[in-house]
CSV table of C-alpha atoms and ligand atoms in Angstrom, one decimal:
chain,number,residue,atom,x,y,z
P,1,MET,CA,-92.8,45.6,61.6
P,2,ALA,CA,-90.5,43.3,63.6
P,3,SER,CA,-89.4,44.3,67.1
P,4,GLY,CA,-85.7,45.1,67.5
P,5,LYS,CA,-85.7,46.6,64.0
P,6,LYS,CA,-83.8,49.8,63.5
P,7,PHE,CA,-86.2,52.3,62.0
P,8,ARG,CA,-85.4,55.1,59.6
P,9,ILE,CA,-87.4,58.3,59.3
P,10,ALA,CA,-86.8,60.6,56.3
P,11,CYS,CA,-87.8,64.2,56.9
P,12,ILE,CA,-88.0,65.6,53.3
P,13,GLY,CA,-87.7,69.4,53.6
P,14,ALA,CA,-85.4,70.6,56.3
P,15,GLY,CA,-87.1,74.0,56.8
P,16,ASN,CA,-88.8,75.0,60.0
P,17,VAL,CA,-91.5,72.3,60.1
P,18,GLY,CA,-89.2,69.5,58.8
P,19,ALA,CA,-86.4,70.3,61.3
P,20,SER,CA,-89.0,70.5,64.2
P,21,ALA,CA,-90.4,67.1,63.2
P,22,ALA,CA,-86.8,65.8,63.1
P,23,GLN,CA,-86.1,67.2,66.5
P,24,TYR,CA,-89.2,65.6,68.1
P,25,CYS,CA,-88.5,62.2,66.3
P,26,ALA,CA,-84.9,62.3,67.7
P,27,GLU,CA,-86.1,63.2,71.2
P,28,MET,CA,-88.6,60.3,71.1
P,29,GLU,CA,-85.8,58.0,69.8
P,30,LEU,CA,-88.0,56.7,67.1
P,31,GLY,CA,-85.0,55.7,64.9
P,32,GLU,CA,-82.4,57.2,62.6
P,33,VAL,CA,-83.5,60.5,61.2
P,34,ILE,CA,-82.4,61.7,57.8
P,35,LEU,CA,-83.0,65.3,56.9
P,36,THR,CA,-83.3,66.0,53.2
P,37,ASP,CA,-83.4,69.2,51.3
P,38,ILE,CA,-82.5,70.8,47.9
P,39,LEU,CA,-80.4,73.5,49.6
P,40,GLU,CA,-76.7,72.3,49.9
P,41,GLY,CA,-75.4,72.2,53.4
P,42,PHE,CA,-78.7,73.2,55.0
P,43,PRO,CA,-79.9,69.7,56.0
P,44,GLN,CA,-76.4,68.7,56.9
P,45,GLY,CA,-76.0,71.8,59.2
P,46,LYS,CA,-79.4,71.2,60.9
P,47,ALA,CA,-78.6,67.5,61.4
P,48,LEU,CA,-75.3,68.2,63.0
P,49,ASP,CA,-76.8,70.8,65.3
P,50,LEU,CA,-79.6,68.4,66.3
P,51,SER,CA,-77.0,65.6,66.9
P,52,GLU,CA,-75.0,68.0,69.1
P,53,ALA,CA,-78.1,68.6,71.2
P,54,GLY,CA,-78.4,64.9,71.9
P,55,PRO,CA,-75.9,64.6,74.8
P,56,ILE,CA,-77.7,67.4,76.6
P,57,ARG,CA,-81.3,66.3,75.9
P,58,GLY,CA,-80.4,62.7,76.5
P,59,TYR,CA,-81.1,61.1,73.2
P,60,GLY,CA,-78.8,58.9,71.2
P,61,SER,CA,-80.7,59.1,67.9
P,62,MET,CA,-78.5,59.5,64.8
P,63,VAL,CA,-79.5,62.6,62.7
P,64,THR,CA,-77.9,63.0,59.3
P,65,GLY,CA,-78.5,65.5,56.5
P,66,THR,CA,-78.3,65.0,52.8
P,67,ASN,CA,-79.2,66.4,49.3
P,68,ASP,CA,-79.2,62.9,47.8
P,69,TYR,CA,-82.3,60.7,47.8
P,70,ALA,CA,-80.2,57.6,47.8
P,71,ASP,CA,-79.6,58.3,51.5
P,72,ILE,CA,-83.2,57.7,52.4
P,73,ALA,CA,-83.1,54.2,51.0
P,74,GLY,CA,-85.3,51.8,53.0
P,75,ALA,CA,-86.9,54.5,55.1
P,76,ASP,CA,-89.9,53.3,57.1
P,77,VAL,CA,-91.6,56.6,57.4
P,78,CYS,CA,-91.2,59.7,55.2
P,79,ILE,CA,-92.4,63.1,56.5
P,80,VAL,CA,-92.8,65.5,53.6
P,81,THR,CA,-92.6,69.2,54.5
P,82,ALA,CA,-90.8,70.4,51.4
P,83,GLY,CA,-92.5,73.3,49.5
P,84,LEU,CA,-92.9,76.9,49.0
P,85,ALA,CA,-95.0,79.4,51.1
P,86,ARG,CA,-97.4,81.7,49.3
P,87,LYS,CA,-95.6,84.9,48.3
P,88,PRO,CA,-97.2,88.3,47.5
P,89,GLY,CA,-98.7,88.3,44.0
P,90,MET,CA,-98.9,84.5,43.9
P,91,THR,CA,-102.4,83.2,43.3
P,92,ARG,CA,-103.7,80.1,45.1
P,93,LEU,CA,-103.4,78.1,41.9
P,94,ASP,CA,-99.8,79.3,41.3
P,95,LEU,CA,-98.9,77.9,44.7
P,96,LEU,CA,-100.8,74.7,44.1
P,97,GLU,CA,-99.0,74.2,40.8
P,98,LYS,CA,-95.6,74.9,42.3
P,99,ASN,CA,-96.0,72.7,45.4
P,100,GLY,CA,-97.8,70.1,43.3
P,101,LYS,CA,-94.7,69.8,41.1
P,102,ILE,CA,-92.4,69.6,44.1
P,103,ILE,CA,-94.5,66.9,45.7
P,104,SER,CA,-94.6,64.9,42.4
P,105,GLY,CA,-90.8,65.0,42.1
P,106,ILE,CA,-90.4,63.9,45.7
P,107,ALA,CA,-93.0,61.1,45.4
P,108,GLU,CA,-91.0,59.7,42.4
P,109,ASN,CA,-87.9,59.6,44.6
P,110,ILE,CA,-89.6,58.1,47.6
P,111,ALA,CA,-91.2,55.4,45.3
P,112,LYS,CA,-87.7,54.5,44.1
P,113,GLN,CA,-85.8,54.6,47.3
P,114,ALA,CA,-88.3,53.8,50.0
P,115,PRO,CA,-91.0,51.7,48.3
P,116,ASP,CA,-92.3,50.2,51.6
P,117,SER,CA,-92.5,53.4,53.6
P,118,THR,CA,-95.6,55.1,54.9
P,119,VAL,CA,-95.6,58.7,53.8
P,120,ILE,CA,-96.9,61.6,55.9
P,121,ILE,CA,-97.7,64.7,53.9
P,122,VAL,CA,-97.4,68.1,55.7
P,123,THR,CA,-96.9,70.5,52.8
P,124,ASN,CA,-99.9,72.8,52.2
P,125,PRO,CA,-102.5,72.8,50.9
P,126,LEU,CA,-102.1,69.4,52.4
P,127,ASP,CA,-105.2,67.5,51.5
P,128,VAL,CA,-104.6,68.3,47.9
P,129,MET,CA,-100.8,67.6,48.2
P,130,ALA,CA,-101.7,64.2,49.9
P,131,TYR,CA,-103.8,63.4,46.8
P,132,VAL,CA,-100.9,64.3,44.5
P,133,ALA,CA,-98.5,62.2,46.5
P,134,PHE,CA,-100.9,59.3,46.4
P,135,GLN,CA,-101.3,59.5,42.7
P,136,LYS,CA,-97.6,59.7,42.0
P,137,LEU,CA,-96.4,57.2,44.6
P,138,GLY,CA,-98.6,54.3,43.4
P,139,PHE,CA,-98.7,53.1,47.1
P,140,PRO,CA,-101.7,51.6,48.7
P,141,LYS,CA,-104.0,54.3,50.1
P,142,GLU,CA,-103.2,53.1,53.7
P,143,ARG,CA,-99.6,54.2,53.3
P,144,VAL,CA,-100.2,57.8,52.3
P,145,VAL,CA,-101.6,60.1,55.0
P,146,GLY,CA,-101.9,63.8,55.6
P,147,MET,CA,-101.1,65.6,58.8
P,148,ALA,CA,-103.9,68.0,59.7
P,149,GLY,CA,-106.4,66.9,62.2
P,150,CYS,CA,-103.6,66.1,64.7
P,151,LEU,CA,-102.5,69.8,64.6
P,152,ASP,CA,-106.0,71.2,64.5
P,153,SER,CA,-107.1,69.0,67.5
P,154,ALA,CA,-104.0,70.0,69.4
P,155,ARG,CA,-104.8,73.7,68.9
P,156,LEU,CA,-108.4,73.2,70.1
P,157,ARG,CA,-107.2,71.2,73.1
P,158,CYS,CA,-104.8,74.0,74.0
P,159,PHE,CA,-107.5,76.7,73.6
P,160,VAL,CA,-110.0,74.7,75.8
P,161,ALA,CA,-107.4,74.2,78.5
P,162,MET,CA,-106.5,77.9,78.5
P,163,GLU,CA,-110.2,78.9,78.7
P,164,LEU,CA,-111.0,76.5,81.6
P,165,GLY,CA,-107.7,76.7,83.4
P,166,VAL,CA,-107.3,72.9,83.2
P,167,ASN,CA,-104.4,70.6,82.2
P,168,MET,CA,-104.2,70.3,78.4
P,169,LYS,CA,-103.6,66.6,78.9
P,170,ASN,CA,-107.2,66.2,80.2
P,171,VAL,CA,-108.7,67.7,77.1
P,172,ASP,CA,-109.6,65.4,74.1
P,173,THR,CA,-111.2,66.5,70.9
P,174,MET,CA,-111.9,65.6,67.3
P,175,VAL,CA,-111.6,67.9,64.3
P,176,LEU,CA,-112.7,66.8,60.8
P,177,GLY,CA,-112.5,68.2,57.3
P,178,SER,CA,-109.7,69.9,55.3
P,179,HIS,CA,-106.9,71.8,57.0
P,180,GLY,CA,-107.9,75.4,56.8
P,181,ASP,CA,-110.9,77.7,57.2
P,182,ASP,CA,-113.2,74.8,56.2
P,183,MET,CA,-112.2,72.4,59.0
P,184,VAL,CA,-115.1,71.0,61.1
P,185,PRO,CA,-114.4,71.0,64.9
P,186,LEU,CA,-116.9,68.8,66.8
P,187,PRO,CA,-117.9,70.3,70.2
P,188,GLU,CA,-119.8,67.1,71.3
P,189,TYR,CA,-116.6,65.1,71.0
P,190,THR,CA,-114.6,67.7,72.9
P,191,THR,CA,-114.3,66.6,76.5
P,192,VAL,CA,-112.3,67.4,79.7
P,193,SER,CA,-111.6,64.1,81.5
P,194,GLY,CA,-114.7,62.7,79.9
P,195,ILE,CA,-117.0,65.7,80.5
P,196,PRO,CA,-118.3,67.3,77.3
P,197,ILE,CA,-117.4,71.0,77.1
P,198,THR,CA,-121.0,71.7,76.4
P,199,LYS,CA,-121.5,71.1,80.2
P,200,LEU,CA,-118.5,73.3,81.1
P,201,MET,CA,-118.8,76.5,79.1
P,202,PRO,CA,-121.5,78.6,77.4
P,203,GLU,CA,-122.4,78.1,73.7
P,204,ASP,CA,-120.9,81.4,72.6
P,205,ARG,CA,-117.5,80.6,74.2
P,206,ILE,CA,-117.5,77.2,72.5
P,207,ALA,CA,-118.3,78.8,69.2
P,208,ALA,CA,-115.4,81.3,69.8
P,209,LEU,CA,-112.9,78.5,70.5
P,210,MET,CA,-114.0,76.6,67.4
P,211,GLU,CA,-113.5,79.7,65.3
P,212,ARG,CA,-110.1,80.4,66.8
P,213,THR,CA,-109.1,76.8,65.9
P,214,ARG,CA,-110.3,77.3,62.3
P,215,LYS,CA,-108.1,80.4,62.1
P,216,GLY,CA,-105.3,78.9,64.2
P,217,GLY,CA,-102.6,78.9,61.5
P,218,GLY,CA,-103.5,82.5,60.5
P,219,GLU,CA,-103.2,83.7,64.1
P,220,ILE,CA,-99.6,82.5,64.3
P,221,VAL,CA,-98.7,84.0,60.9
P,222,ALA,CA,-100.2,87.4,62.0
P,223,LEU,CA,-98.0,87.3,65.2
P,224,LEU,CA,-94.8,86.1,63.6
P,225,LYS,CA,-95.2,88.5,60.7
P,226,THR,CA,-92.5,86.5,58.7
P,227,GLY,CA,-93.2,82.8,58.4
P,228,SER,CA,-95.7,80.4,59.9
P,229,ALA,CA,-96.2,77.9,62.7
P,230,TYR,CA,-93.7,75.0,63.0
P,231,TYR,CA,-93.4,73.7,66.6
P,232,ALA,CA,-97.0,72.2,66.7
P,233,PRO,CA,-97.0,71.1,63.0
P,234,GLY,CA,-93.6,69.4,63.6
P,235,ALA,CA,-94.8,67.8,66.8
P,236,SER,CA,-98.0,66.5,65.1
P,237,ALA,CA,-96.1,64.9,62.2
P,238,ALA,CA,-93.7,63.3,64.7
P,239,ARG,CA,-96.7,62.0,66.7
P,240,MET,CA,-98.0,60.3,63.6
P,241,ALA,CA,-94.6,58.8,62.8
P,242,GLN,CA,-94.5,57.5,66.4
P,243,ALA,CA,-97.9,55.8,66.0
P,244,ILE,CA,-96.8,54.1,62.8
P,245,ILE,CA,-93.3,53.0,64.0
P,246,ARG,CA,-94.5,51.8,67.4
P,247,ASP,CA,-97.7,50.2,65.9
P,248,GLU,CA,-99.7,52.1,68.5
P,249,LYS,CA,-103.2,51.8,66.9
P,250,GLN,CA,-103.8,55.4,67.8
P,251,LEU,CA,-107.2,56.9,67.0
P,252,LEU,CA,-106.2,60.2,65.5
P,253,PRO,CA,-107.8,62.6,63.0
P,254,CYS,CA,-105.7,62.3,59.8
P,255,SER,CA,-106.2,63.2,56.1
P,256,THR,CA,-106.9,60.0,54.2
P,257,LEU,CA,-108.4,58.9,50.9
P,258,LEU,CA,-112.1,58.5,51.2
P,259,ASN,CA,-113.9,56.1,49.0
P,260,GLY,CA,-117.5,56.5,50.0
P,261,GLU,CA,-116.9,57.1,53.7
P,262,TYR,CA,-118.7,60.3,55.0
P,263,GLY,CA,-120.4,60.5,51.6
P,264,GLN,CA,-117.1,61.5,49.8
P,265,LYS,CA,-115.3,59.9,47.0
P,266,ASP,CA,-111.7,60.1,45.6
P,267,VAL,CA,-110.7,62.9,47.8
P,268,PHE,CA,-108.3,63.3,50.8
P,269,LEU,CA,-110.0,64.7,53.9
P,270,GLY,CA,-109.4,64.7,57.6
P,271,VAL,CA,-111.4,62.0,59.5
P,272,PRO,CA,-110.7,59.8,62.5
P,273,VAL,CA,-108.5,56.9,61.7
P,274,ILE,CA,-106.6,54.2,63.5
P,275,LEU,CA,-102.9,54.7,62.8
P,276,GLY,CA,-100.5,51.8,63.2
P,277,ALA,CA,-97.8,49.8,61.5
P,278,GLU,CA,-99.8,49.4,58.4
P,279,GLY,CA,-100.5,53.1,58.2
P,280,VAL,CA,-104.2,54.0,58.1
P,281,GLU,CA,-105.6,50.7,59.3
P,282,LYS,CA,-109.2,51.8,59.7
P,283,ILE,CA,-111.4,54.8,59.0
P,284,ILE,CA,-113.9,55.5,61.9
P,285,GLU,CA,-117.3,56.8,60.6
P,286,LEU,CA,-119.1,59.1,63.1
P,287,GLU,CA,-122.7,60.1,62.8
P,288,LEU,CA,-122.8,63.8,61.9
P,289,THR,CA,-125.5,66.3,62.3
P,290,ASP,CA,-126.9,67.7,59.0
P,291,ALA,CA,-125.1,71.0,59.6
P,292,GLN,CA,-121.8,69.1,60.2
P,293,GLN,CA,-122.3,67.0,57.1
P,294,ASP,CA,-122.9,70.2,55.1
P,295,GLU,CA,-119.7,71.7,56.4
P,296,LEU,CA,-117.8,68.5,55.6
P,297,ASN,CA,-119.2,68.5,52.1
P,298,LYS,CA,-118.1,72.1,51.7
P,299,SER,CA,-114.6,71.2,52.9
P,300,ALA,CA,-114.4,68.3,50.5
P,301,GLY,CA,-115.6,70.6,47.7
P,302,GLU,CA,-112.6,73.0,48.4
P,303,VAL,CA,-110.2,70.1,48.2
P,304,GLN,CA,-111.8,68.9,45.0
P,305,THR,CA,-111.4,72.3,43.5
P,306,GLY,CA,-107.7,72.2,44.2
P,307,ILE,CA,-107.4,68.7,42.6
P,308,ASP,CA,-109.4,69.9,39.5
P,309,GLY,CA,-107.1,72.9,39.3
P,310,LEU,CA,-104.0,70.7,39.2
P,311,ARG,CA,-105.6,68.5,36.5
P,312,GLU,CA,-106.2,71.6,34.4
P,313,VAL,CA,-102.5,72.6,34.6
P,314,GLY,CA,-101.3,69.1,33.9
P,315,VAL,CA,-99.8,68.3,37.3
P,316,LEU,CA,-102.2,65.4,37.8
J,401,APR,N1,-87.0,68.9,47.6
J,401,APR,C1,-86.6,69.0,48.9
J,401,APR,N2,-86.8,70.2,49.6
J,401,APR,C2,-87.3,71.2,49.1
J,401,APR,C3,-87.8,71.2,47.7
J,401,APR,C4,-87.6,70.0,47.0
J,401,APR,N3,-88.0,69.9,45.7
J,401,APR,N4,-88.3,72.4,47.4
J,401,APR,C5,-88.3,73.2,48.5
J,401,APR,N5,-87.6,72.5,49.5
J,401,APR,C6,-87.3,72.9,50.9
J,401,APR,C7,-86.8,74.3,51.0
J,401,APR,O1,-85.4,74.4,50.6
J,401,APR,C8,-87.0,74.6,52.5
J,401,APR,O2,-85.9,74.3,53.2
J,401,APR,O3,-88.5,72.9,51.7
J,401,APR,C9,-88.2,73.6,52.9
J,401,APR,C10,-89.4,74.4,53.3
J,401,APR,O4,-89.1,75.0,54.5
J,401,APR,P1,-89.7,76.4,55.0
J,401,APR,O5,-89.7,77.3,53.9
J,401,APR,O6,-89.0,76.7,56.3
J,401,APR,O7,-91.3,76.1,55.3
J,401,APR,P2,-91.9,75.4,56.6
J,401,APR,O8,-92.3,76.5,57.5
J,401,APR,O9,-91.0,74.3,57.1
J,401,APR,O10,-93.3,74.8,56.0
J,401,APR,C11,-93.2,73.7,55.1
J,401,APR,O11,-95.2,72.7,55.9
J,401,APR,O12,-96.9,73.4,57.4
J,401,APR,C12,-96.5,73.3,56.0
J,401,APR,O13,-97.6,75.3,55.1
J,401,APR,C13,-96.4,74.7,55.4
J,401,APR,O14,-96.3,74.0,53.2
J,401,APR,C14,-95.5,74.4,54.2
J,401,APR,C15,-94.6,73.3,54.7
């Protein structure tokens, strides 16, 4: 992407996660932010509110709201958070089918209006939704990426920092696998200023933090009682948009289409990638222990079950 270019970021879904992503993108002055939603007035209201915060927070980014996909024309990055949350009585497959249909419709509109964009999928179950988007968009695999590992790693970094009483910025980590209970946090790649946490805390505490990370989304749902996390998910999506727009070549865990890497085929799964102007520019393959590979296989199996379910109901 040429320097001096004015970038456009479309946030599709102006709910809690979409509006948080828009806020962080505006604060980082990544470009013009367009909030899109099916609810009339909703994205327009949030966009105006975010614009009015600009003079206080010191950003000059333009934030607009729309119900019309024509307004996302030429977007460089699309962050997709539109979808439904699981309601009582709804099975996993019901939710998959409903969100699968929503993502299919959105993908058609993105393909028409922003054919050169890189698409970040946030809607859950996100590895499956990223696969749906990839199939429907017809974009090269590099330009369809799921937001999961960024969030899961941020949660683990936060928990390690709280446990050790160190600055969160000193903590680095890597989380693989699908977003959910089957994620695979890697203790040996979790460090504090270069020191592996295996040297800083006992095994049982490490295991407890890994488990807390796996259940990180559920912990927030249980506390909020209505709704789910949105600050950290919004920040993670904005972080990925930043890496793409500024061509940062950031090594981040992201959900990407695997074609043989990590022994997986034709499935989206969280692995370390280099994220830059071309989207997923490279997949980094790490050597895993047998136990970690088993966990990753299980994680991929869950995503595959979701994809198969959508094939059965005709969404794919
Ligand atoms: N097109 C555009 N927007 C849509 C569509 C659609 N077809 N269908 C639903 N939406 C919008 C809703 O109107 C709502 O404003 O998506 C928004 C979803 O917002 P919330 O219900 O607040 O959900 P949120 O908490 O933002 O989570 C969104 O991100 O992290 C994931 O699991 C989470 O899948 C969920 C998604």
